[in-house]
Amino acid sequence: MNKIAVVGAGISGLSMANYLEKHNIDYHIYERRKKEDLAGHGFLIPQEGIEYLTQIIDTALLFEHGSFLKKYIQYSHTGKKLAEKDLNNVFAISRQALIQLLSGNISSEKISYNTAIISSDIEKGKPKHSDGTDIEADVIIVSDGSKSRIRRSLFKDEKMRQVQENEVVNIIQNEEIAASIENDFIKFHHDQGGLTFGILKLSHDTILWYSQFDNEKYKINECTSDNLKKYMLDVFADWYPLVPSIIQKSSYEHVHLWCVYELEELNPFYKDNIAFIGDAAHPLIPFTSQGVTSALKDSYTLTKYLVEEQTFSEAFQKYEAERKPEIETHINNGRILLNQFLLPTDQQTDNILPISYK
Ligand SMILES: Cc1cc2nc3c(=O)[nH]c(=O)nc-3n(C[C@H](O)[C@H](O)[C@H](O)COP(=O)(O)OP(=O)(O)OC[C@H]3O[C@@H](n4cnc5c(N)ncnc54)[C@H](O)[C@@H]3O)c2cc1C
């Protein structure tokens, strides 16, 4: 097997590196950010994702760093219980913890931080370091995220569009709130649709809360954390008291506002000696909660075919044929979940789980 370069050390790049490591395939991984720069939100990971994760991370260690959620409970914004469902082993973990666990298995010679890869000469299958020097590799696995520059350089006609939803995500330490929500995932919905507030526990003293906004109704221009807090307090002032009290008590040190984008149509998942995995191949909107599981399955499947097939082009073809139909299902499910979110709650169907299942 020839040398492989992996571009990007997010969940997909690091899981790819872990699978390659397991099969003793030579690789090097390049990451634009610094090693200690671990900003990010948190993930809901369904049972299937856990099965792939525990092939590459020690199970006990993984479970120490997050928590299993037992029930999903949906409330109206005034606190009336609307529905409840059991969550079948959905796991919650911060991005920072998962990145640390996945990078723990990669030796320091195999990963270069602070090293951006640029897409000049990409058509010749030769991405370069930002200083212009060539990357020494025969096969390139691109995992540089939803706005992948390498993908956009190769597929110049692609169209990305903003989704009718923004998310504010915050991770805070507060033992009292964490204890009060136990292991439930609770989510409040505005009766008129287009606005939610969800809360879940990551550990005994850490919670993640997030809010989803219909960006046609709610124009959030408040990018500093102080202004964001004021905006949130204003919008949620008359909600069930738990919501404004959490917004008020939170530190805004790690708050993040996400604008969500999707591809109008998927591109091929490979070209020549370059294959795409994770969000770089297929941005999935957060409603699906399938970004991490899909990234893991991409890495697993691509590695399996790199091991089994004679040439990388056969491996790439089989990888795409296996993964694309499932991704298309999640994209469609994501659009259905987004449309549900935009409707008043009395018009939403009873498929309330905030997760796309195949
Ligand atoms: C608000 C929000 C909530 C979400 N919630 C969930 C959830 O609950 N469950 C779930 O499964 N998924 C969720 N997702 C989706 C999930 O975050 C992504 O699917 C997943 O993180 C994709 O990982 P990735 O490695 O493909 O991309 P990324 O995490 O974007 O990683 C890309 C990496 O590439 C690096 N990079 C970029 N360009 C270069 C370059 N030129 N050279 C070198 N390195 C480069 C970046 O620094 C980054 O580290 C959510 C997403 C959002 C926005």
Coordinates of C-alpha atoms and ligand atoms in Angstrom, one line a residue:
M1 CA 0.0 0.0 0.0
N2 CA 1.3 3.4 -0.9
K3 CA 1.7 6.3 1.4
I4 CA -1.5 8.1 2.4
A5 CA -1.9 11.8 3.4
V6 CA -4.9 12.7 5.5
V7 CA -5.9 16.4 5.4
G8 CA -7.7 17.6 8.5
A9 CA -7.7 16.2 12.0
G10 CA -11.3 16.6 13.0
I11 CA -13.4 13.5 13.8
S12 CA -13.2 12.1 10.3
G13 CA -9.5 12.6 9.7
L14 CA -8.6 11.2 13.2
S15 CA -10.9 8.2 12.9
M16 CA -9.4 7.5 9.4
A17 CA -5.9 7.6 11.0
N18 CA -7.0 5.3 13.7
Y19 CA -8.4 2.7 11.2
L20 CA -5.2 3.0 9.1
E21 CA -3.1 2.5 12.2
K22 CA -5.1 -0.7 13.0
H23 CA -4.3 -2.1 9.6
N24 CA -0.6 -1.0 9.7
I25 CA -1.1 1.3 6.7
D26 CA 1.4 4.1 6.4
Y27 CA -0.1 7.6 6.6
H28 CA 0.6 11.2 7.7
I29 CA -2.1 13.5 8.9
Y30 CA -2.0 17.3 8.4
E31 CA -4.0 19.7 10.6
R32 CA -4.3 23.5 10.1
R33 CA -5.1 24.4 13.7
K34 CA -2.7 24.2 16.7
K35 CA -2.7 21.0 18.8
E36 CA -4.1 22.8 21.8
D37 CA -6.8 24.6 19.9
L38 CA -9.7 22.3 20.6
A39 CA -12.7 24.7 20.4
G40 CA -16.0 23.1 19.5
H41 CA -19.4 21.9 20.5
G42 CA -20.7 18.5 21.5
F43 CA -22.2 15.5 19.8
L44 CA -25.1 13.2 20.2
I45 CA -23.9 9.8 18.9
P46 CA -26.4 7.0 18.3
Q47 CA -25.7 3.4 19.2
E48 CA -24.3 2.6 15.8
G49 CA -21.7 5.3 16.1
I50 CA -20.6 3.9 19.4
E51 CA -20.1 0.5 17.8
Y52 CA -17.6 2.0 15.3
L53 CA -15.9 4.2 18.0
T54 CA -15.3 1.3 20.3
Q55 CA -13.3 -0.5 17.6
I56 CA -10.7 2.3 17.8
I57 CA -11.0 3.7 21.3
D58 CA -11.0 1.9 24.6
T59 CA -14.6 1.5 25.6
A60 CA -14.2 2.3 29.3
L61 CA -12.2 5.4 28.5
L62 CA -14.8 6.6 26.0
F63 CA -17.7 6.1 28.5
E64 CA -15.8 8.0 31.2
H65 CA -15.8 11.1 29.0
G66 CA -19.5 11.4 28.2
S67 CA -22.9 10.2 29.2
F68 CA -25.7 8.0 28.0
L69 CA -29.0 9.7 27.6
K70 CA -32.1 7.7 28.6
K71 CA -35.1 9.7 27.5
Y72 CA -35.9 12.5 25.1
I73 CA -38.6 14.7 26.5
Q74 CA -40.2 17.4 24.4
Y75 CA -41.9 20.4 26.1
S76 CA -43.7 23.5 24.8
H77 CA -42.0 26.8 25.5
T78 CA -44.3 27.3 28.5
G79 CA -43.3 23.9 30.0
K80 CA -46.2 21.7 29.0
K81 CA -45.0 18.1 28.3
L82 CA -45.7 17.3 24.7
A83 CA -44.0 13.9 24.1
E84 CA -41.5 11.5 25.5
K85 CA -39.4 8.7 23.9
D86 CA -36.8 6.3 25.1
L87 CA -33.4 6.9 23.6
N88 CA -31.8 3.7 22.7
N89 CA -28.2 4.2 24.0
V90 CA -27.6 7.7 22.6
F91 CA -24.3 8.9 23.9
A92 CA -23.4 12.6 24.5
I93 CA -19.8 13.8 24.4
S94 CA -18.0 17.1 23.9
R95 CA -16.0 17.5 20.6
Q96 CA -12.9 18.4 22.6
A97 CA -13.1 15.1 24.6
L98 CA -13.7 13.0 21.5
I99 CA -10.8 14.7 19.5
Q100 CA -8.5 14.1 22.5
L101 CA -9.4 10.4 22.7
L102 CA -9.0 9.9 18.9
S103 CA -5.7 11.7 18.8
G104 CA -4.4 9.7 21.8
N105 CA -3.7 6.7 19.5
I106 CA -1.7 8.7 16.9
S107 CA 2.0 9.0 17.4
S108 CA 3.4 12.5 17.2
E109 CA 5.5 11.7 14.1
K110 CA 2.4 10.9 12.2
I111 CA 0.6 14.2 12.7
S112 CA 1.6 17.7 11.8
Y113 CA -0.4 20.5 13.5
N114 CA -0.3 24.1 12.4
T115 CA 0.1 22.8 8.9
A116 CA -2.5 24.0 6.4
I117 CA -2.7 22.2 3.1
I118 CA -3.5 24.3 0.1
S119 CA -5.3 23.2 -3.0
S120 CA -3.1 24.7 -5.7
D121 CA -2.2 22.0 -8.3
I122 CA -5.0 19.9 -6.9
E123 CA -6.2 19.0 -10.3
K124 CA -2.8 17.2 -10.8
G125 CA -3.6 15.3 -7.5
K126 CA -0.8 17.2 -5.7
P127 CA -2.0 19.3 -2.8
K128 CA 0.8 21.3 -1.2
H129 CA 1.9 22.7 2.2
S130 CA 1.1 26.4 2.6
D131 CA 4.8 27.2 1.9
G132 CA 4.4 25.7 -1.6
T133 CA 6.3 22.4 -1.0
D134 CA 4.7 19.1 -2.2
I135 CA 3.1 16.6 0.1
E136 CA 4.8 13.2 -0.2
A137 CA 1.9 10.9 -0.8
D138 CA 0.3 8.8 -3.5
V139 CA -3.2 8.8 -2.1
I140 CA -4.9 11.8 -0.4
I141 CA -7.8 11.5 2.0
V142 CA -9.5 14.8 2.4
S143 CA -11.3 15.5 5.7
D144 CA -11.1 19.3 5.9
G145 CA -14.8 19.8 6.9
S146 CA -18.0 21.0 5.4
K147 CA -16.6 24.0 3.5
S148 CA -13.7 21.9 2.1
R149 CA -11.5 24.1 -0.1
I150 CA -10.0 21.1 -1.8
R151 CA -13.5 19.9 -2.7
R152 CA -14.5 23.3 -4.0
S153 CA -11.3 23.5 -6.1
L154 CA -12.0 20.1 -7.7
F155 CA -15.8 20.5 -8.1
K156 CA -16.1 24.1 -9.2
D157 CA -19.8 23.9 -10.1
E158 CA -21.0 22.8 -6.7
K159 CA -23.6 25.0 -5.0
M160 CA -23.7 25.4 -1.2
R161 CA -26.7 27.1 0.3
Q162 CA -27.4 28.4 3.8
V163 CA -30.0 26.3 5.7
Q164 CA -33.0 28.1 7.2
E165 CA -31.6 27.5 10.7
N166 CA -28.8 28.9 12.9
E167 CA -27.6 27.3 16.1
V168 CA -26.2 28.8 19.3
V169 CA -24.3 26.1 21.2
N170 CA -22.8 26.4 24.7
I171 CA -21.1 24.1 27.1
I172 CA -21.1 25.1 30.7
Q173 CA -20.0 23.7 34.0
N174 CA -22.8 23.7 36.5
E175 CA -23.3 20.7 38.8
E176 CA -26.7 21.9 40.1
I177 CA -28.3 22.0 36.6
A178 CA -26.5 18.8 35.6
A179 CA -28.0 17.0 38.6
S180 CA -31.5 18.4 37.9
I181 CA -31.8 17.1 34.4
E182 CA -30.5 13.7 35.3
N183 CA -29.9 11.7 32.1
D184 CA -32.8 13.1 30.1
F185 CA -32.4 15.1 26.9
I186 CA -34.9 17.8 27.2
K187 CA -36.0 20.2 24.5
F188 CA -38.4 23.1 24.6
H189 CA -40.2 24.2 21.4
H190 CA -42.0 27.4 20.7
D191 CA -45.6 26.7 19.9
Q192 CA -45.3 28.7 16.7
G193 CA -42.3 26.7 15.5
G194 CA -38.8 27.8 14.4
L195 CA -37.3 28.2 17.9
T196 CA -36.1 25.5 20.3
F197 CA -33.9 25.2 23.4
G198 CA -32.3 21.8 24.2
I199 CA -30.4 20.7 27.3
L200 CA -28.3 17.6 27.9
K201 CA -25.7 16.4 30.3
L202 CA -22.2 15.6 29.2
S203 CA -20.9 14.7 32.7
H204 CA -21.8 15.1 36.4
D205 CA -20.9 18.8 36.3
T206 CA -21.1 19.8 32.6
I207 CA -24.1 20.5 30.4
L208 CA -24.5 21.4 26.8
W209 CA -27.3 23.6 25.8
Y210 CA -28.2 24.7 22.3
S211 CA -30.8 26.8 20.6
Q212 CA -32.1 26.5 17.1
F213 CA -33.4 29.5 15.3
D214 CA -35.4 29.9 12.1
N215 CA -33.1 32.5 10.6
E216 CA -35.8 34.1 8.6
K217 CA -37.7 35.0 11.8
Y218 CA -34.8 35.5 14.1
K219 CA -32.0 37.6 12.7
I220 CA -29.0 37.0 14.9
N221 CA -26.3 39.5 14.3
E222 CA -24.9 39.4 17.8
C223 CA -21.5 37.9 17.4
T224 CA -19.8 38.9 20.7
S225 CA -20.6 36.7 23.6
D226 CA -22.1 39.5 25.7
N227 CA -24.4 40.6 22.9
L228 CA -25.4 37.0 22.3
K229 CA -26.3 36.6 25.9
K230 CA -28.5 39.7 25.8
Y231 CA -30.1 38.5 22.6
M232 CA -30.8 35.1 24.1
L233 CA -32.3 36.5 27.3
D234 CA -34.5 38.8 25.3
V235 CA -35.8 36.0 23.0
F236 CA -36.4 33.5 25.7
A237 CA -37.5 35.9 28.5
D238 CA -41.1 34.5 28.7
W239 CA -40.2 30.8 28.3
Y240 CA -40.5 28.2 31.0
P241 CA -38.3 29.6 33.8
L242 CA -35.6 26.9 33.6
V243 CA -34.7 28.2 30.1
P244 CA -34.0 31.9 31.0
S245 CA -32.4 30.8 34.2
I246 CA -29.9 28.6 32.4
I247 CA -29.2 31.3 29.8
Q248 CA -28.7 33.8 32.7
K249 CA -26.4 31.5 34.8
S250 CA -24.2 30.4 31.9
S251 CA -20.7 31.5 31.2
Y252 CA -20.4 32.6 27.6
E253 CA -16.7 31.7 27.3
H254 CA -17.4 28.8 25.0
V255 CA -20.5 29.9 23.2
H256 CA -20.7 29.5 19.5
L257 CA -23.1 30.7 16.8
W258 CA -23.3 28.3 13.8
C259 CA -24.6 29.2 10.4
V260 CA -25.5 25.9 8.8
Y261 CA -24.8 25.1 5.1
E262 CA -25.6 22.2 2.8
L263 CA -24.7 21.1 -0.7
E264 CA -27.5 21.4 -3.2
E265 CA -26.3 18.1 -4.7
L266 CA -23.6 15.8 -3.5
N267 CA -20.3 15.7 -5.5
P268 CA -18.6 12.4 -6.3
F269 CA -16.7 11.2 -3.1
Y270 CA -13.4 10.8 -5.0
K271 CA -11.5 12.0 -8.0
D272 CA -8.3 10.4 -9.3
N273 CA -6.1 9.8 -6.2
I274 CA -8.2 11.9 -3.9
A275 CA -11.1 10.7 -1.7
F276 CA -13.3 12.7 0.6
I277 CA -14.7 11.6 3.9
G278 CA -16.9 13.1 6.6
D279 CA -18.3 16.7 6.2
A280 CA -15.8 17.3 3.3
A281 CA -17.7 14.6 1.3
H282 CA -21.2 15.4 2.6
P283 CA -22.1 18.2 5.0
L284 CA -25.0 16.9 7.1
I285 CA -27.2 19.4 8.9
P286 CA -27.2 19.1 12.8
F287 CA -30.8 17.9 12.9
T288 CA -29.6 14.5 11.7
S289 CA -27.2 14.0 14.6
Q290 CA -25.4 11.7 12.2
G291 CA -22.3 13.7 11.3
V292 CA -19.9 11.8 13.6
T293 CA -21.4 8.3 12.9
S294 CA -21.2 9.0 9.2
A295 CA -17.6 10.2 9.5
L296 CA -16.7 7.0 11.4
K297 CA -18.5 4.8 8.9
D298 CA -16.7 6.6 6.0
S299 CA -13.3 5.9 7.6
Y300 CA -14.1 2.3 8.4
T301 CA -15.5 1.6 4.9
L302 CA -12.7 3.3 3.0
T303 CA -10.0 1.6 5.1
K304 CA -11.7 -1.8 4.5
Y305 CA -11.6 -1.3 0.7
L306 CA -8.1 0.1 0.7
V307 CA -7.1 -3.2 2.4
E308 CA -9.2 -5.5 0.3
E309 CA -8.8 -4.0 -3.2
Q310 CA -5.8 -4.2 -5.6
T311 CA -5.9 -0.5 -6.5
F312 CA -7.0 2.7 -4.8
S313 CA -9.4 3.5 -7.6
E314 CA -11.3 0.2 -7.1
A315 CA -11.3 1.0 -3.3
F316 CA -12.7 4.5 -3.9
Q317 CA -15.4 3.2 -6.2
K318 CA -16.6 0.6 -3.7
Y319 CA -16.4 3.2 -0.9
E320 CA -18.6 5.6 -2.7
A321 CA -21.1 2.9 -3.9
E322 CA -21.5 1.8 -0.3
R323 CA -21.7 5.1 1.5
K324 CA -23.6 7.5 -0.8
P325 CA -27.1 5.9 -0.6
E326 CA -27.0 6.0 3.2
I327 CA -25.8 9.7 3.2
E328 CA -28.7 10.6 0.8
T329 CA -31.1 9.1 3.2
H330 CA -29.7 11.2 6.0
I331 CA -29.8 14.3 3.8
N332 CA -33.5 13.7 3.1
N333 CA -34.3 12.9 6.7
G334 CA -32.5 16.1 7.7
R335 CA -34.7 18.2 5.4
I336 CA -37.8 16.5 6.9
L337 CA -36.6 17.3 10.4
L338 CA -35.8 20.9 9.4
N339 CA -39.3 21.3 7.9
Q340 CA -40.9 19.9 11.1
F341 CA -38.9 22.3 13.2
L342 CA -40.2 25.3 11.2
L343 CA -43.9 24.3 11.7
P344 CA -46.1 25.2 14.7
T345 CA -45.9 22.3 17.2
D346 CA -49.6 21.3 16.6
Q347 CA -48.7 20.6 13.0
Q348 CA -45.6 18.6 13.6
T349 CA -45.8 14.8 13.2
D350 CA -45.1 12.5 16.2
N351 CA -41.7 11.5 14.8
I352 CA -40.1 13.7 17.4
L353 CA -36.6 12.2 17.8
P354 CA -33.9 14.7 16.8
I355 CA -31.9 12.0 15.1
S356 CA -32.0 10.6 11.5
Y357 CA -32.2 6.8 11.3
K358 CA -31.6 4.9 8.1
Ligands
LIG1 C1 -24.1 23.0 15.7 C2 -23.7 21.7 15.2 C3 -24.2 20.6 16.0 C4 -23.9 19.3 15.6 N1 -24.3 18.3 16.3 C5 -24.0 17.0 16.0 C6 -24.4 15.9 16.8 O1 -25.1 16.1 17.8 N2 -24.0 14.7 16.4 C7 -23.3 14.4 15.3 O2 -22.9 13.3 15.0 N3 -22.8 15.5 14.5 C8 -23.2 16.7 14.8 N4 -22.8 17.8 14.1 C9 -22.0 17.5 12.8 C10 -20.5 17.2 13.2 O3 -20.0 18.3 13.9 C11 -19.7 17.0 12.0 O4 -20.3 16.1 11.1 C12 -18.3 16.4 12.3 O5 -17.7 17.1 13.3 C13 -17.5 16.3 11.0 O6 -16.2 16.1 11.3 P1 -15.1 16.3 10.2 O7 -13.9 15.8 10.7 O8 -15.6 15.8 8.9 O9 -15.0 17.9 9.9 P2 -14.5 19.0 10.9 O10 -14.8 18.7 12.3 O11 -14.9 20.3 10.3 O12 -12.9 18.9 10.8 C14 -12.1 19.4 9.7 C15 -10.7 19.6 10.2 O13 -9.9 20.0 9.1 C16 -9.0 21.0 9.4 N5 -8.7 21.7 8.2 C17 -9.6 22.5 7.4 N6 -8.9 22.9 6.3 C18 -7.6 22.4 6.4 C19 -6.5 22.6 5.5 N7 -6.6 23.3 4.4 N8 -5.4 21.9 5.9 C20 -5.3 21.2 7.1 N9 -6.4 21.0 7.9 C21 -7.5 21.7 7.6 C22 -9.9 21.9 10.4 O14 -9.0 22.7 11.2 C23 -10.6 20.8 11.2 O15 -9.8 20.4 12.3 C24 -23.1 19.1 14.4 C25 -22.6 20.2 13.7 C26 -22.9 21.4 14.1 C27 -22.4 22.6 13.3

